[in-house]
PDB file of C-alpha atoms in Angstrom:
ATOM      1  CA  UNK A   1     -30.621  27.528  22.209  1.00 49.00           C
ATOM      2  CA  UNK A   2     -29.480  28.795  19.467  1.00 49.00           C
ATOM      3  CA  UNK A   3     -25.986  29.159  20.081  1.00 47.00           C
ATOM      4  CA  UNK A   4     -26.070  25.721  22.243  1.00 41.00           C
ATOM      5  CA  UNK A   5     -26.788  23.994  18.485  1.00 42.00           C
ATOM      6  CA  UNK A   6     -24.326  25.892  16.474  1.00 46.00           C
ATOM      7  CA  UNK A   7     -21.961  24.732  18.995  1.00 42.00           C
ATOM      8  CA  UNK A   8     -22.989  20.984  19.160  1.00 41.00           C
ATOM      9  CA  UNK A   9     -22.654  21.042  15.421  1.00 42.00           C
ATOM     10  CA  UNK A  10     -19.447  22.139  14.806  1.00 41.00           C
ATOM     11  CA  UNK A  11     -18.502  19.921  17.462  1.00 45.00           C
ATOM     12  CA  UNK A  12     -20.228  16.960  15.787  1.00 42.00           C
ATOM     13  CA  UNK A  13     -18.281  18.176  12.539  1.00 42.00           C
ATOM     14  CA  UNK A  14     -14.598  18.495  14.141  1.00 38.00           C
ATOM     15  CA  UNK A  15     -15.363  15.279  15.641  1.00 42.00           C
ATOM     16  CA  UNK A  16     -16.249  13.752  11.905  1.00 40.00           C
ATOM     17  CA  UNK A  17     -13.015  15.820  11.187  1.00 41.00           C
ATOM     18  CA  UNK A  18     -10.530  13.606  13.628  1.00 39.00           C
ATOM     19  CA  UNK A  19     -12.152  10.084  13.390  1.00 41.00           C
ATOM     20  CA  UNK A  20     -11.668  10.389   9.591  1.00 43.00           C
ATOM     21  CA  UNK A  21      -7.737  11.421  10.324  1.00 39.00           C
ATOM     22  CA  UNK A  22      -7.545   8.415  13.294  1.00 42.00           C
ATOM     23  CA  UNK A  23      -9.328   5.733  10.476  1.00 51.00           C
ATOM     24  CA  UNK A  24      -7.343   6.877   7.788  1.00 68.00           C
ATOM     25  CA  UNK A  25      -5.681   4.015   6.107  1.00 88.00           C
ATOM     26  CA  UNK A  26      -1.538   4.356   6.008  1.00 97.00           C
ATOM     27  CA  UNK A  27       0.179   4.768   2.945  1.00 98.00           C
ATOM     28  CA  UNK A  28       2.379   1.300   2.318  1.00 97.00           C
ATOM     29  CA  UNK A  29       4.972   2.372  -0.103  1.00 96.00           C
ATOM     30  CA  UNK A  30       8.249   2.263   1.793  1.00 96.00           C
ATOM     31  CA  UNK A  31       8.107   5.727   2.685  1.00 97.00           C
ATOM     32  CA  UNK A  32       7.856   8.141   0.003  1.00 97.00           C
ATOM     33  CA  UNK A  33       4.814   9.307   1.965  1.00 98.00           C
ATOM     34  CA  UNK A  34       3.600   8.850   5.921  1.00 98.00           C
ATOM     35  CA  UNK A  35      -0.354   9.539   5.232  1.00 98.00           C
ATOM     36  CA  UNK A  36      -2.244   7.413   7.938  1.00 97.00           C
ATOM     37  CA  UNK A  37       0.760   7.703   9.978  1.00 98.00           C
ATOM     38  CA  UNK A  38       2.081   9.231  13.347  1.00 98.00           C
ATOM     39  CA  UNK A  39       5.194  10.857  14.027  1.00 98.00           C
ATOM     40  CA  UNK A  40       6.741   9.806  17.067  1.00 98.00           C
ATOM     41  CA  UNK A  41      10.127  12.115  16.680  1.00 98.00           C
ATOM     42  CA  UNK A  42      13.766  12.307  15.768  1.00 98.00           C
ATOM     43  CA  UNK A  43      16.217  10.037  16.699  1.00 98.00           C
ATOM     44  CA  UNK A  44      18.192  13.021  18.014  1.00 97.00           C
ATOM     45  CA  UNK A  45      15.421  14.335  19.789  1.00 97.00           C
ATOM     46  CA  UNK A  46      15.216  14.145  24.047  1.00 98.00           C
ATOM     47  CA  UNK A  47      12.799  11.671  25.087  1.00 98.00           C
ATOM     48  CA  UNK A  48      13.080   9.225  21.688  1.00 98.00           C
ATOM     49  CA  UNK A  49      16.945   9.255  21.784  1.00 98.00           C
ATOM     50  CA  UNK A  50      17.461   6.071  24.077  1.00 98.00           C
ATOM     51  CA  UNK A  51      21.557   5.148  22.746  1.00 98.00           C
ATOM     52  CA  UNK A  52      24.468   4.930  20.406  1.00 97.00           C
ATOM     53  CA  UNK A  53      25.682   7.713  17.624  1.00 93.00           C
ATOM     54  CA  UNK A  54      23.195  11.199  17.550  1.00 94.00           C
ATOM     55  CA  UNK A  55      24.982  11.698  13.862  1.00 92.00           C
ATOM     56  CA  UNK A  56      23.206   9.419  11.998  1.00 92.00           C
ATOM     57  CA  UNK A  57      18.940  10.972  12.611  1.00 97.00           C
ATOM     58  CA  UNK A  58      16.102   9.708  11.396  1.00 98.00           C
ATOM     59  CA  UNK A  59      12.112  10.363  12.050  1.00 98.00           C
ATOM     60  CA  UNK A  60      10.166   7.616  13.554  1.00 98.00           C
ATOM     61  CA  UNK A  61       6.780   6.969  12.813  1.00 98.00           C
ATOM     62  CA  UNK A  62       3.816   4.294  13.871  1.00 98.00           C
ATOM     63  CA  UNK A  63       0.526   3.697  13.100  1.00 98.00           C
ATOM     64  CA  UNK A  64      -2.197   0.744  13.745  1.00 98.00           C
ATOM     65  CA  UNK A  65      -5.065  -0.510  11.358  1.00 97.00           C
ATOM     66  CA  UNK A  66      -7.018  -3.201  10.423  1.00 97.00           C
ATOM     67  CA  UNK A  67      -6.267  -5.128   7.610  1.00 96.00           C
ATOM     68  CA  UNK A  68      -8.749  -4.997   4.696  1.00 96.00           C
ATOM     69  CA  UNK A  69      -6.844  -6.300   0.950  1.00 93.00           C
ATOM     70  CA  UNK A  70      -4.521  -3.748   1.485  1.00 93.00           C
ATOM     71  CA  UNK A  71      -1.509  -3.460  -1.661  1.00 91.00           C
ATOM     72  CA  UNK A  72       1.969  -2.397  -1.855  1.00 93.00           C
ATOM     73  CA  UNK A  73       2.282   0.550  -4.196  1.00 93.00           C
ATOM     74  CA  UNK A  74       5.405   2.546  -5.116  1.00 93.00           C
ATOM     75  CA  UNK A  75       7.514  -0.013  -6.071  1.00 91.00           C
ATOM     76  CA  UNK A  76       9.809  -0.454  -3.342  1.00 93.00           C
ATOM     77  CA  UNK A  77      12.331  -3.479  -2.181  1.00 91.00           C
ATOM     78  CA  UNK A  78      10.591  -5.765  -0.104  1.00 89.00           C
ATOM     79  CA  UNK A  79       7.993  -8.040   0.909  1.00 82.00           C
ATOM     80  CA  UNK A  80       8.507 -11.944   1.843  1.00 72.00           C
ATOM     81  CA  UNK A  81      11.995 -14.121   1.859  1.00 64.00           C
ATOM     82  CA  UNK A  82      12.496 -13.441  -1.920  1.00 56.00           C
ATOM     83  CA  UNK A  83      11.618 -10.139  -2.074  1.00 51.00           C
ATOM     84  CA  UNK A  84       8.680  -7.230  -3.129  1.00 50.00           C
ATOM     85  CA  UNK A  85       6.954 -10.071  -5.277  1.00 54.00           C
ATOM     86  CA  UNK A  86       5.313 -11.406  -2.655  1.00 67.00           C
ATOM     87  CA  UNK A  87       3.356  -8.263  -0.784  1.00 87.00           C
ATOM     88  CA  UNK A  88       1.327  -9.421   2.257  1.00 91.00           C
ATOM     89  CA  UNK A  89       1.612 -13.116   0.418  1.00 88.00           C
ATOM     90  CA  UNK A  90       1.384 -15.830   3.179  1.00 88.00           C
ATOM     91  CA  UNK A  91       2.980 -18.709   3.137  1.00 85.00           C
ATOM     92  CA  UNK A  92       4.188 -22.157   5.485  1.00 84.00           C
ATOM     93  CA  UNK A  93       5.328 -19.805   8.617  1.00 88.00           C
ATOM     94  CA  UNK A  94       3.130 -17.147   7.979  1.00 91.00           C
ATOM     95  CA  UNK A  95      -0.296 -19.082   7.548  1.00 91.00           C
ATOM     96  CA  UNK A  96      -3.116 -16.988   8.767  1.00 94.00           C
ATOM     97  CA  UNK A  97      -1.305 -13.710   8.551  1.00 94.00           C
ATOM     98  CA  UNK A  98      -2.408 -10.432   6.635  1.00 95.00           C
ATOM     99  CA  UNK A  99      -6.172 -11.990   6.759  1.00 95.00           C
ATOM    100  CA  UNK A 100      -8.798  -9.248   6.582  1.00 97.00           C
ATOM    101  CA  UNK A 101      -9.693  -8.076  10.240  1.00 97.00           C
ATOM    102  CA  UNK A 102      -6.530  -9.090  11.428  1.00 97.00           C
ATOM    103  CA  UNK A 103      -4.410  -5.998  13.801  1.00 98.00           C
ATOM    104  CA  UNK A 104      -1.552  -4.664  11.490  1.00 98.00           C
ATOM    105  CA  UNK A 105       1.470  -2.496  13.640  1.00 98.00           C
ATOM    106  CA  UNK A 106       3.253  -0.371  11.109  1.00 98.00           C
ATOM    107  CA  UNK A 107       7.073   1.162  12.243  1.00 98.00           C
ATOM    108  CA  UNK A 108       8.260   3.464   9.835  1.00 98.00           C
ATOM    109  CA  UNK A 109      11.971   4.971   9.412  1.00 98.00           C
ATOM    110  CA  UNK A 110      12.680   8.281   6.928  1.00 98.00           C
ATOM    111  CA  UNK A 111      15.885   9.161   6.849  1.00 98.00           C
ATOM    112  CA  UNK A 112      17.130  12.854   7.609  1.00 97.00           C
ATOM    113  CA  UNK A 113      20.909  12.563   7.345  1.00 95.00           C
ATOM    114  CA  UNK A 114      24.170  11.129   8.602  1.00 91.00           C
ATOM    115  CA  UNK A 115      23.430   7.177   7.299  1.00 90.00           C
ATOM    116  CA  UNK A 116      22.035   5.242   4.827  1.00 93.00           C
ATOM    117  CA  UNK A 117      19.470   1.664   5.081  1.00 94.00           C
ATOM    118  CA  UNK A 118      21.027   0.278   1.770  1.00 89.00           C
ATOM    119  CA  UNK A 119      22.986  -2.812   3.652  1.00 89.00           C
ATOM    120  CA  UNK A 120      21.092  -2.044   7.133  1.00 92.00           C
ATOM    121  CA  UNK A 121      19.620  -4.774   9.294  1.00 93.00           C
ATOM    122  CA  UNK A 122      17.065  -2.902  11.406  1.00 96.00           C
ATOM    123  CA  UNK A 123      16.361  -4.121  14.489  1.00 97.00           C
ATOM    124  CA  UNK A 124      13.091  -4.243  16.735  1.00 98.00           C
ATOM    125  CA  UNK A 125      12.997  -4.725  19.981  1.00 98.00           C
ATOM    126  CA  UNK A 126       9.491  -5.467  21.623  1.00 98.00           C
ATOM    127  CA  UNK A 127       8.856  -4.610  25.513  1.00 97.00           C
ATOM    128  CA  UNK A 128       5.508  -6.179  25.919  1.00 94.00           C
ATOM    129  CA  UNK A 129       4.454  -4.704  29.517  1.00 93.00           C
ATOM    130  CA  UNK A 130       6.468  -1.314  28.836  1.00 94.00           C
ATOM    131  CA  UNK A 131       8.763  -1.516  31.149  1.00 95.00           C
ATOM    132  CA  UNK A 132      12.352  -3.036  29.994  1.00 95.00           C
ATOM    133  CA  UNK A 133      13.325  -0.171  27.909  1.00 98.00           C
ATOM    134  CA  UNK A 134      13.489   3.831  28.287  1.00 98.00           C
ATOM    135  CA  UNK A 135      15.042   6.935  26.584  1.00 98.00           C
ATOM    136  CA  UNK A 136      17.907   8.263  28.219  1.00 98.00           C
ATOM    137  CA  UNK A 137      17.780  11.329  30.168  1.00 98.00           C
ATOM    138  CA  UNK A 138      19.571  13.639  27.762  1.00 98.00           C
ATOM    139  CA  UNK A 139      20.905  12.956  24.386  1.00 98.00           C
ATOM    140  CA  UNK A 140      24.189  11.715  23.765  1.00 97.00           C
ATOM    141  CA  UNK A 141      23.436  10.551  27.405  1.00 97.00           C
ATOM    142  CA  UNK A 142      24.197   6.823  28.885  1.00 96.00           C
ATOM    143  CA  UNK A 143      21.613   6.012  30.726  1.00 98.00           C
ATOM    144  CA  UNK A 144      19.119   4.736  28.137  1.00 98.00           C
ATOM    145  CA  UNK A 145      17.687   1.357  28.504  1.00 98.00           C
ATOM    146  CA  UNK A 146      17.369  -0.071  25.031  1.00 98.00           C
ATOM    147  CA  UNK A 147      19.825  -3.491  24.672  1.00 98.00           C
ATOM    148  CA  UNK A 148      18.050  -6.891  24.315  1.00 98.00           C
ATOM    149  CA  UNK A 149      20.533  -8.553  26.003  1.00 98.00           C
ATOM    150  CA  UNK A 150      20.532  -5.975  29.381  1.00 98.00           C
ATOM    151  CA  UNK A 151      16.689  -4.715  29.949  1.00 98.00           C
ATOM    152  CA  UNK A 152      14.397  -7.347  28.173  1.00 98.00           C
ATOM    153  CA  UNK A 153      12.073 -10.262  30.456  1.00 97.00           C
ATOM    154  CA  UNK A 154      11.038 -13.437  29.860  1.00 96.00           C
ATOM    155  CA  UNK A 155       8.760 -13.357  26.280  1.00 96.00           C
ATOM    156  CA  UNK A 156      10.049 -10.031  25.416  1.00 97.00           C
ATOM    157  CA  UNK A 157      10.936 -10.550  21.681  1.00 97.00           C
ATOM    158  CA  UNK A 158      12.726  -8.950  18.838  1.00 97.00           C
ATOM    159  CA  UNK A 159      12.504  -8.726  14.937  1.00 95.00           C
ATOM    160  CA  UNK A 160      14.559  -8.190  12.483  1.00 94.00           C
ATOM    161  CA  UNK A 161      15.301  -6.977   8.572  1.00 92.00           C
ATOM    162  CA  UNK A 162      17.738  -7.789   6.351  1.00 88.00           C
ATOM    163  CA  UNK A 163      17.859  -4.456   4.276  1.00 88.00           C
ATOM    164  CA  UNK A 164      20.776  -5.873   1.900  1.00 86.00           C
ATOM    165  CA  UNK A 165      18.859  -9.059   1.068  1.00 84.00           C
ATOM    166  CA  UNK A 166      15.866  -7.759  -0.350  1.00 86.00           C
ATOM    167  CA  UNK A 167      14.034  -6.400   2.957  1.00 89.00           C
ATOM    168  CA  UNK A 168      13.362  -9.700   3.639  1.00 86.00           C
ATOM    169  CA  UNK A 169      12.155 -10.811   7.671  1.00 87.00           C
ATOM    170  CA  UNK A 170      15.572 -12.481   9.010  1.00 86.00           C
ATOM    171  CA  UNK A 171      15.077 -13.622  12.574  1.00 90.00           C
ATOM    172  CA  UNK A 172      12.575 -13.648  15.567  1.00 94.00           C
ATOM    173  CA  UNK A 173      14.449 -14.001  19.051  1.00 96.00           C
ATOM    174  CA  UNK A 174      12.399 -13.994  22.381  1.00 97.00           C
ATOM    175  CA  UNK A 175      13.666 -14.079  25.486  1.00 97.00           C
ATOM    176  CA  UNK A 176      13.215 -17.240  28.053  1.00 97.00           C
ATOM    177  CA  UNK A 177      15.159 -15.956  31.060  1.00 96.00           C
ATOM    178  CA  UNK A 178      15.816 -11.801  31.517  1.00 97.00           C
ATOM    179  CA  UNK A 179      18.420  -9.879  30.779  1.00 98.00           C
ATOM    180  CA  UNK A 180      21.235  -9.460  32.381  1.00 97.00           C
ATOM    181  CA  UNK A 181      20.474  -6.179  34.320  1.00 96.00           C
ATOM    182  CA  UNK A 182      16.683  -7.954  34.860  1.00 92.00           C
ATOM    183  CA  UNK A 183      18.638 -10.379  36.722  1.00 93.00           C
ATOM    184  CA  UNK A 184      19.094 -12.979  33.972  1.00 94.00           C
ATOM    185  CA  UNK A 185      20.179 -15.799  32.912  1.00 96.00           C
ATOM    186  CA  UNK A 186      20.043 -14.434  29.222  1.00 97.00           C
ATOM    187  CA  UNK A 187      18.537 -17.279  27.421  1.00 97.00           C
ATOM    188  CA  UNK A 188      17.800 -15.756  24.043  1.00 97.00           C
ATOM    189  CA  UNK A 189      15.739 -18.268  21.518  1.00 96.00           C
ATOM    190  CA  UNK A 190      15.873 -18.030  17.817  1.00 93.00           C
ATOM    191  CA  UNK A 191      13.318 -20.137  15.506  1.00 87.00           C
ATOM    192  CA  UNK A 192      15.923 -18.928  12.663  1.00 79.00           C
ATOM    193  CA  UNK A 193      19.335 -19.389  12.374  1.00 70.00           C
ATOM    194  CA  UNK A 194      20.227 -15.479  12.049  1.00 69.00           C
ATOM    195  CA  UNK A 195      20.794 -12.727   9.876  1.00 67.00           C
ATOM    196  CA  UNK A 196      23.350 -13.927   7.155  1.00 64.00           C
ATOM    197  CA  UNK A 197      22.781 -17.246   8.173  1.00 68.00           C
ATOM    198  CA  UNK A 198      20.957 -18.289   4.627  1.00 64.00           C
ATOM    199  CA  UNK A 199      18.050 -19.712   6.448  1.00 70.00           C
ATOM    200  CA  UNK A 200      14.406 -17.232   6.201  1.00 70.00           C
ATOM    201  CA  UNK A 201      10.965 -17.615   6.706  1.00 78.00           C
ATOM    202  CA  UNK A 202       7.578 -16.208   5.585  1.00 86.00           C
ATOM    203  CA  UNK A 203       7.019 -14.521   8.455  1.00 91.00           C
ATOM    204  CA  UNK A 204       3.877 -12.818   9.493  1.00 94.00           C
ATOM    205  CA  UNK A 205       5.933  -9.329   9.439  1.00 94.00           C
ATOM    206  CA  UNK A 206       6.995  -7.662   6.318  1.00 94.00           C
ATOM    207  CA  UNK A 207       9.430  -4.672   5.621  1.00 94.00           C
ATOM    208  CA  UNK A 208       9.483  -2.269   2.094  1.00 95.00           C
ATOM    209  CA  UNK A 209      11.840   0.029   1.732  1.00 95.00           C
ATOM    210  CA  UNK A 210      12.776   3.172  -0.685  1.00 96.00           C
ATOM    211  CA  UNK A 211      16.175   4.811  -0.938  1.00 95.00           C
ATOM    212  CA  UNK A 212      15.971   6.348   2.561  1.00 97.00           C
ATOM    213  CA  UNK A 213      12.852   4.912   3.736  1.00 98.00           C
ATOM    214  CA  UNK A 214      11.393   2.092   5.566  1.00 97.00           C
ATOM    215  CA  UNK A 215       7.962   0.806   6.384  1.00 97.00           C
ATOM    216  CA  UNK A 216       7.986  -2.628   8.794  1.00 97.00           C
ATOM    217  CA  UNK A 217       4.356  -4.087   9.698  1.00 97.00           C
ATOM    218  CA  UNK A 218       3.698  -6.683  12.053  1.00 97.00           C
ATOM    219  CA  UNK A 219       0.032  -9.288  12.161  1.00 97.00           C
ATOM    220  CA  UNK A 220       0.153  -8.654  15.608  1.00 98.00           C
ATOM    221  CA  UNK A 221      -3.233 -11.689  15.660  1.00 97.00           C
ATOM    222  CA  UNK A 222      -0.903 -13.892  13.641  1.00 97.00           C
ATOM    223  CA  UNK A 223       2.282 -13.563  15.539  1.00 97.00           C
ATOM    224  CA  UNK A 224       0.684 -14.466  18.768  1.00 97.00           C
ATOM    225  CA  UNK A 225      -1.358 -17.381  17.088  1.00 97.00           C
ATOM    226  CA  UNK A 226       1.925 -18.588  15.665  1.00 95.00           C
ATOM    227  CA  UNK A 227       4.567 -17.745  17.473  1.00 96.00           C
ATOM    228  CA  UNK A 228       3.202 -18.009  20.982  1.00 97.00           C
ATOM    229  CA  UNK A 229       3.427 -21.092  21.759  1.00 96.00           C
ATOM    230  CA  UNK A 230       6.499 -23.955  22.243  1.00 96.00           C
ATOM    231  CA  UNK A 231       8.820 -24.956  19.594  1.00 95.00           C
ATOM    232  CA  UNK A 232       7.240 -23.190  16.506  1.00 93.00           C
ATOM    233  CA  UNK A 233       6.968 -25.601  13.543  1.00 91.00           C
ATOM    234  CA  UNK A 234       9.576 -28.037  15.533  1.00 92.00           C
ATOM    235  CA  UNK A 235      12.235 -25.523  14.687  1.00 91.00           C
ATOM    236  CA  UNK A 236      13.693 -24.899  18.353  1.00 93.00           C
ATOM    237  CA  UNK A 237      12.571 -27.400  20.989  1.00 95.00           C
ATOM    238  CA  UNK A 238      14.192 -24.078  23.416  1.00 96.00           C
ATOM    239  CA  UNK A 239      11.709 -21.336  22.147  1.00 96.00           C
ATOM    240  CA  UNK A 240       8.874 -21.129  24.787  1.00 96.00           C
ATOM    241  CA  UNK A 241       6.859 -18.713  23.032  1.00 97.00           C
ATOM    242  CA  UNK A 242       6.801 -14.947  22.605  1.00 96.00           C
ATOM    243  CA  UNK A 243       4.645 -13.374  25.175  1.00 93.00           C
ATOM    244  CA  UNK A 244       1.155 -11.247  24.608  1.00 93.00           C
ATOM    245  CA  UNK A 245       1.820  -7.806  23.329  1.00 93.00           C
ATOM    246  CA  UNK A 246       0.365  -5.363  25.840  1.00 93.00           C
ATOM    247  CA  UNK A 247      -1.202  -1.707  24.246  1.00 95.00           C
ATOM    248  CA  UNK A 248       0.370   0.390  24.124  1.00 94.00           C
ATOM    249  CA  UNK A 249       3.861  -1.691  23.238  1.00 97.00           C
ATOM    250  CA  UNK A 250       7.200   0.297  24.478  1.00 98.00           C
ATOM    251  CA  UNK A 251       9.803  -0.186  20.892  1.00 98.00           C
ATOM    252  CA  UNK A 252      13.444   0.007  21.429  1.00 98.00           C
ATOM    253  CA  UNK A 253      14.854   0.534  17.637  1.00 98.00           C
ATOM    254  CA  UNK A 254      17.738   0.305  16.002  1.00 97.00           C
ATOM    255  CA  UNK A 255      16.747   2.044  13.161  1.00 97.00           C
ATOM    256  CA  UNK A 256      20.014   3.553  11.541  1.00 96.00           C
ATOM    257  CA  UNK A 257      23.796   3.083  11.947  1.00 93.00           C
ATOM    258  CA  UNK A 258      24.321   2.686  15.414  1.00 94.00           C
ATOM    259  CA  UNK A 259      21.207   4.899  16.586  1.00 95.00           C
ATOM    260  CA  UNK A 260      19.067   3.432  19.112  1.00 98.00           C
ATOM    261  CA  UNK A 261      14.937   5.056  19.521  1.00 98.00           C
ATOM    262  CA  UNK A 262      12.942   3.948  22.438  1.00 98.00           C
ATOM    263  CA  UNK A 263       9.220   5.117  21.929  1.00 98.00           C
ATOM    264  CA  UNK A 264       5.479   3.809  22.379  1.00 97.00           C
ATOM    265  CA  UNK A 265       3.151   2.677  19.593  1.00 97.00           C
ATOM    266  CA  UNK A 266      -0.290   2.001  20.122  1.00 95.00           C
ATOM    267  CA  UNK A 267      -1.941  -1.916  19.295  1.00 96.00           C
ATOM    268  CA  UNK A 268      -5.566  -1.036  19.376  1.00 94.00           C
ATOM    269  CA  UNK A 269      -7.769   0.227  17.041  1.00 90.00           C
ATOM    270  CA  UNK A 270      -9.482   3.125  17.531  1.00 74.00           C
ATOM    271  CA  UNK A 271     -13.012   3.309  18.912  1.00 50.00           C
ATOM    272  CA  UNK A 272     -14.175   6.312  17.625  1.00 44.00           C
ATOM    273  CA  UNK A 273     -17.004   5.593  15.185  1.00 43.00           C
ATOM    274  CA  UNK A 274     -16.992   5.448  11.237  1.00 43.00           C
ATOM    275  CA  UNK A 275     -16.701   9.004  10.207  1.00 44.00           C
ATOM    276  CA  UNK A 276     -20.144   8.290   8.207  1.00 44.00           C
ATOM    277  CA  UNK A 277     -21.850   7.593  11.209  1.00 41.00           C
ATOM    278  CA  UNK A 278     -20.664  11.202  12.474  1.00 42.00           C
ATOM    279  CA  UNK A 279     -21.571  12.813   9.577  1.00 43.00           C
ATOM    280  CA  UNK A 280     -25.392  11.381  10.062  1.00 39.00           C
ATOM    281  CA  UNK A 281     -25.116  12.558  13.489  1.00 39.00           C
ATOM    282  CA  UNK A 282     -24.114  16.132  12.468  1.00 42.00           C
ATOM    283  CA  UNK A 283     -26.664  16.230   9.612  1.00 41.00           C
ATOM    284  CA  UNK A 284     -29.679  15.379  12.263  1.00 44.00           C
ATOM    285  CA  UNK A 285     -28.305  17.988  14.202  1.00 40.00           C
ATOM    286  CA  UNK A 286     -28.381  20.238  11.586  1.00 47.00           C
ATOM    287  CA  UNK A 287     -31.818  19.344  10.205  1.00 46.00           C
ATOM    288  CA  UNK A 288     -33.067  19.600  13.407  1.00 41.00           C
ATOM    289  CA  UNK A 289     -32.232  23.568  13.868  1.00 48.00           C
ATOM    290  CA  UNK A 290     -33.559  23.864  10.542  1.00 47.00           C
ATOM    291  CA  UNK A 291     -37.201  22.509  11.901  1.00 47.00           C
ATOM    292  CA  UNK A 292     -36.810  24.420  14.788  1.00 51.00           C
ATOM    293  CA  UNK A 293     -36.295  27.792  13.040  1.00 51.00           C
ATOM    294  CA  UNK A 294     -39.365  26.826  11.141  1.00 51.00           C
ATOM    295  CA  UNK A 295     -41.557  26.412  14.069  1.00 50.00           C
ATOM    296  CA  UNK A 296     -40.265  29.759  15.705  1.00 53.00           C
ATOM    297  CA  UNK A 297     -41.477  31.405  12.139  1.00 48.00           C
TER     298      UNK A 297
END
């Protein structure tokens, strides 16, 4: 009996141990640290390298949380259309985002050599059902899925930052028709007019970036409530709607120079419970031995 309780207590504890790790709120500061966060591998590295230039390497990361008042700290380029001023600030196309409860996707992107994000426009490419894009089968290799225009269906979307104005969101495309190895027609939809173009909304995503670091989250309760339906704020009387984001969601990046990523990244929150509620657990468990031993003496 003894040795049965010891046991179930130190399980209780390294169970207290990983929910606090899973709950653990991510560090938003563009990069110069990836607490809260999960590494999902190199951009050189088989089974993440899905296209393009193996030169320019980077480490991918993810994470999912819940948003509760959370703050930019660090002081890094970013934020809404005019820049880090803003934070999670909302505004006409963004209404509703960055609320408290609301599912936050974070993307991260640390540099490791061959590139730099100073004038980069990253782009993210969202497979909702997880099956448009894949890694190729060696890297350097050609067979990688990971081009919008090829692999993605019908509400399959992308996003997409423009790193030399500011961080700010540029565009959101979704696809209407498939792409052209999905047996098309290619009918991408923008509710922007494109990167460069002058034109940028609030959007419910944000990006911050450091020197050679980047941290992108996405309201993924907000995107669907405004972005999933027809013609978005009368902008494009073509855009259908972006389609429900499945969990988890398959990510074909572009994350530096010409480097394409293709990995998974959960969008549910975590069921384990609160690491306080473990800890009760594990301190009944605990007081209970102690009673026990009493009784025996």
């Amino acid at each position: 009996m003894r040795t049965l309780l010891r046991t179930t207590i130190i399980g209780a504890m390294l169970a207290i141990a990983a929910a606090g790790a899973a709950n653990a709120l991510p560090d938003i500061n563009g990069g110069t640290s990836w607490g809260g966060w999960t590494s999902n591998g190199l951009s050189n590295q088989l089974g993440v390298y899905g296209s393009g230039s193996t030169t320019a390497v980077y480490e991918v990361y993810s994470t999912v949380f819940s948003f509760n008042n959370h703050s930019v700290s660090g002081g890094p380029v970013g934020g809404g259309p005019t820049g880090g001023a803003t934070g999670f600030g909302t505004g006409a196309f963004s209404t509703g985002a960055f609320a408290n409860g609301n599912t936050i996707l974070g993307l991260g992107v640390r540099v490791v050599s061959g590139g730099s994000i100073s004038t980069f426009t990253p782009t993210v490419r969202f497979d909702r059902d997880s099956d448009s894009y894949q890694a190729a089968s060696s890297v350097g290799g050609g067979d990688g899925r990971t081009s919008f225009t090829s692999w993605s269906e019908t509400g399959d979307f992308t996003a997409q930052f423009e790193g030399a104005n500011s961080w700010r969101g540029g565009t959101l495309t979704m696809q209407v028709g498939n792409g052209t190895s999905n047996g098309g027609p290619n009918n991408q939809q923008q509710i922007v007019g494109g990167i460069g173009s002058g034109v940028s909304y609030d959007w419910a995503f944000r990006a911050f970036a450091q020197t050679s670091a980047y941290q992108m989250f996405f309201d993924l309760n907000a995107m669907q409530t405004l972005y999933g339906g027809s013609n978005p704020f009368g902008k494009n009387a073509n855009f259908t709607g972006i389609g429900a984001i499945g969990d988890p969601v398959r990510i074909s990046l572009n994350g530096l120079g010409t480097n394409n990523v293709v990995f998974g990244a959960p969008t549910a929150l975590s069921s384990i419970p609160e690491p306080g509620s473990l800890t009760l657990v594990a301190l009944g468990l605990m007081g209970f031995g102690a009673a026990r031993r009493r009784k025996r003496d």
